[in-house]
């Protein structure tokens, strides 16, 4: 759901004030990012003002594997994740298994075992 939050597509059902504050912060961050782009790239995203949804989508596509790595790199051995088996082997996952033996894992490679954000493009209400 982090991808949905970043991209402005989250079906947040909590405190609406918190959601509004989070959205304002994300707009601030992406506005700042937009300011530092080269002019051609900046022009590409200008029509997206003031929410920068396209920039946010592209940023997420480019950075989601790193976000997942940042979340899991300091996970403790007994921390849980919904996946119980490793890399299609039928054996239990080991620690913070990312199936590093699989080349080109991720979107478009047919192997989505490293970054579980392959759910990003399934509508949130279906997950």
CSV table of C-alpha atoms in Angstrom, one decimal:
chain,number,residue,atom,x,y,z
A,1,UNK,CA,0.0,0.0,0.0
A,2,UNK,CA,3.0,2.3,0.2
A,3,UNK,CA,2.9,2.6,-3.6
A,4,UNK,CA,-0.7,3.6,-3.4
A,5,UNK,CA,0.1,6.2,-0.8
A,6,UNK,CA,3.0,7.7,-2.8
A,7,UNK,CA,1.0,7.6,-6.0
A,8,UNK,CA,-2.1,9.2,-4.4
A,9,UNK,CA,-4.3,6.2,-4.9
A,10,UNK,CA,-4.7,4.9,-1.4
A,11,UNK,CA,-8.2,3.9,-0.2
A,12,UNK,CA,-7.3,5.3,3.2
A,13,UNK,CA,-10.2,4.7,5.6
A,14,UNK,CA,-8.7,6.2,8.8
A,15,UNK,CA,-8.7,9.7,10.1
A,16,UNK,CA,-9.4,12.0,7.2
A,17,UNK,CA,-7.3,14.8,8.8
A,18,UNK,CA,-4.3,12.4,8.8
A,19,UNK,CA,-4.9,11.5,5.2
A,20,UNK,CA,-5.1,15.2,4.2
A,21,UNK,CA,-1.9,16.0,6.1
A,22,UNK,CA,-0.1,13.1,4.5
A,23,UNK,CA,-1.2,14.2,1.0
A,24,UNK,CA,-0.1,17.7,1.7
A,25,UNK,CA,3.4,16.4,2.7
A,26,UNK,CA,3.6,14.3,-0.4
A,27,UNK,CA,2.7,17.2,-2.6
A,28,UNK,CA,5.4,19.3,-0.9
A,29,UNK,CA,8.0,16.6,-1.4
A,30,UNK,CA,7.1,16.1,-5.1
A,31,UNK,CA,6.9,19.8,-5.7
A,32,UNK,CA,10.5,20.1,-4.3
A,33,UNK,CA,11.6,17.2,-6.5
A,34,UNK,CA,10.0,18.8,-9.5
A,35,UNK,CA,11.9,22.1,-8.9
A,36,UNK,CA,15.2,20.2,-9.2
A,37,UNK,CA,14.4,18.5,-12.6
A,38,UNK,CA,16.0,19.6,-15.8
A,39,UNK,CA,13.8,21.9,-17.9
A,40,UNK,CA,12.7,19.3,-20.4
A,41,UNK,CA,11.7,16.8,-17.7
A,42,UNK,CA,10.1,19.6,-15.6
A,43,UNK,CA,8.0,20.6,-18.7
A,44,UNK,CA,6.8,17.0,-19.0
A,45,UNK,CA,5.4,17.0,-15.5
A,46,UNK,CA,4.1,20.6,-15.3
A,47,UNK,CA,0.7,19.7,-16.6
A,48,UNK,CA,0.5,17.5,-13.5
A,49,UNK,CA,0.5,20.5,-11.1
A,50,UNK,CA,-0.3,20.8,-8.3
A,51,UNK,CA,-0.6,17.1,-7.4
A,52,UNK,CA,2.2,15.6,-9.5
A,53,UNK,CA,0.5,12.3,-10.0
A,54,UNK,CA,2.5,11.3,-13.1
A,55,UNK,CA,5.8,12.3,-11.4
A,56,UNK,CA,4.7,10.3,-8.3
A,57,UNK,CA,3.8,7.3,-10.5
A,58,UNK,CA,7.2,7.4,-12.3
A,59,UNK,CA,9.1,8.0,-9.1
A,60,UNK,CA,7.4,4.9,-7.6
A,61,UNK,CA,8.2,2.8,-10.6
A,62,UNK,CA,11.8,3.8,-10.5
A,63,UNK,CA,12.3,3.4,-6.7
A,64,UNK,CA,9.9,0.8,-5.4
A,65,UNK,CA,12.6,-2.0,-5.2
A,66,UNK,CA,14.8,0.4,-3.2
A,67,UNK,CA,11.9,1.3,-0.9
A,68,UNK,CA,11.3,-2.4,-0.3
A,69,UNK,CA,15.0,-3.0,0.4
A,70,UNK,CA,15.0,-0.1,2.8
A,71,UNK,CA,12.0,-1.6,4.7
A,72,UNK,CA,13.4,-5.1,4.9
A,73,UNK,CA,17.2,-4.6,5.2
A,74,UNK,CA,17.0,-4.1,9.0
A,75,UNK,CA,14.2,-6.6,9.6
A,76,UNK,CA,14.9,-9.0,12.5
A,77,UNK,CA,15.1,-12.8,11.9
A,78,UNK,CA,11.7,-13.4,13.4
A,79,UNK,CA,9.9,-10.6,11.7
A,80,UNK,CA,7.0,-11.8,9.6
A,81,UNK,CA,5.8,-11.2,6.0
A,82,UNK,CA,2.8,-12.8,4.4
A,83,UNK,CA,4.9,-15.1,2.2
A,84,UNK,CA,5.6,-18.5,3.8
A,85,UNK,CA,7.6,-20.2,1.0
A,86,UNK,CA,10.7,-19.1,-0.7
A,87,UNK,CA,11.2,-18.6,-4.4
A,88,UNK,CA,8.7,-21.3,-5.5
A,89,UNK,CA,10.6,-24.1,-3.8
A,90,UNK,CA,8.0,-25.0,-1.3
A,91,UNK,CA,10.5,-24.5,1.5
A,92,UNK,CA,10.1,-21.9,4.2
A,93,UNK,CA,11.6,-18.5,3.7
A,94,UNK,CA,14.9,-17.8,5.3
A,95,UNK,CA,15.2,-14.6,7.2
A,96,UNK,CA,14.4,-11.7,4.8
A,97,UNK,CA,14.6,-13.8,1.7
A,98,UNK,CA,14.6,-11.8,-1.5
A,99,UNK,CA,15.5,-14.6,-3.8
A,100,UNK,CA,18.7,-12.9,-4.9
A,101,UNK,CA,19.6,-15.9,-7.1
A,102,UNK,CA,16.9,-14.9,-9.5
A,103,UNK,CA,18.2,-12.6,-12.3
A,104,UNK,CA,16.2,-9.5,-13.2
A,105,UNK,CA,13.5,-10.0,-10.6
A,106,UNK,CA,10.8,-7.4,-10.6
A,107,UNK,CA,8.3,-5.7,-13.0
A,108,UNK,CA,8.5,-7.0,-16.5
A,109,UNK,CA,10.8,-9.9,-15.9
A,110,UNK,CA,8.2,-12.5,-15.1
A,111,UNK,CA,9.9,-12.9,-11.7
A,112,UNK,CA,8.3,-10.9,-9.0
A,113,UNK,CA,9.7,-12.7,-6.0
A,114,UNK,CA,12.1,-10.0,-4.8
A,115,UNK,CA,9.8,-7.0,-4.5
A,116,UNK,CA,6.3,-7.8,-3.4
A,117,UNK,CA,5.0,-4.5,-4.8
A,118,UNK,CA,4.0,-6.4,-7.9
A,119,UNK,CA,0.5,-5.9,-6.4
A,120,UNK,CA,0.7,-2.2,-7.2
A,121,UNK,CA,-1.3,-2.5,-10.3
A,122,UNK,CA,-4.0,-4.7,-8.9
A,123,UNK,CA,-6.8,-2.3,-7.6
A,124,UNK,CA,-6.3,-1.9,-3.9
A,125,UNK,CA,-9.9,-3.1,-3.1
A,126,UNK,CA,-9.0,-6.5,-4.7
A,127,UNK,CA,-5.9,-7.1,-2.7
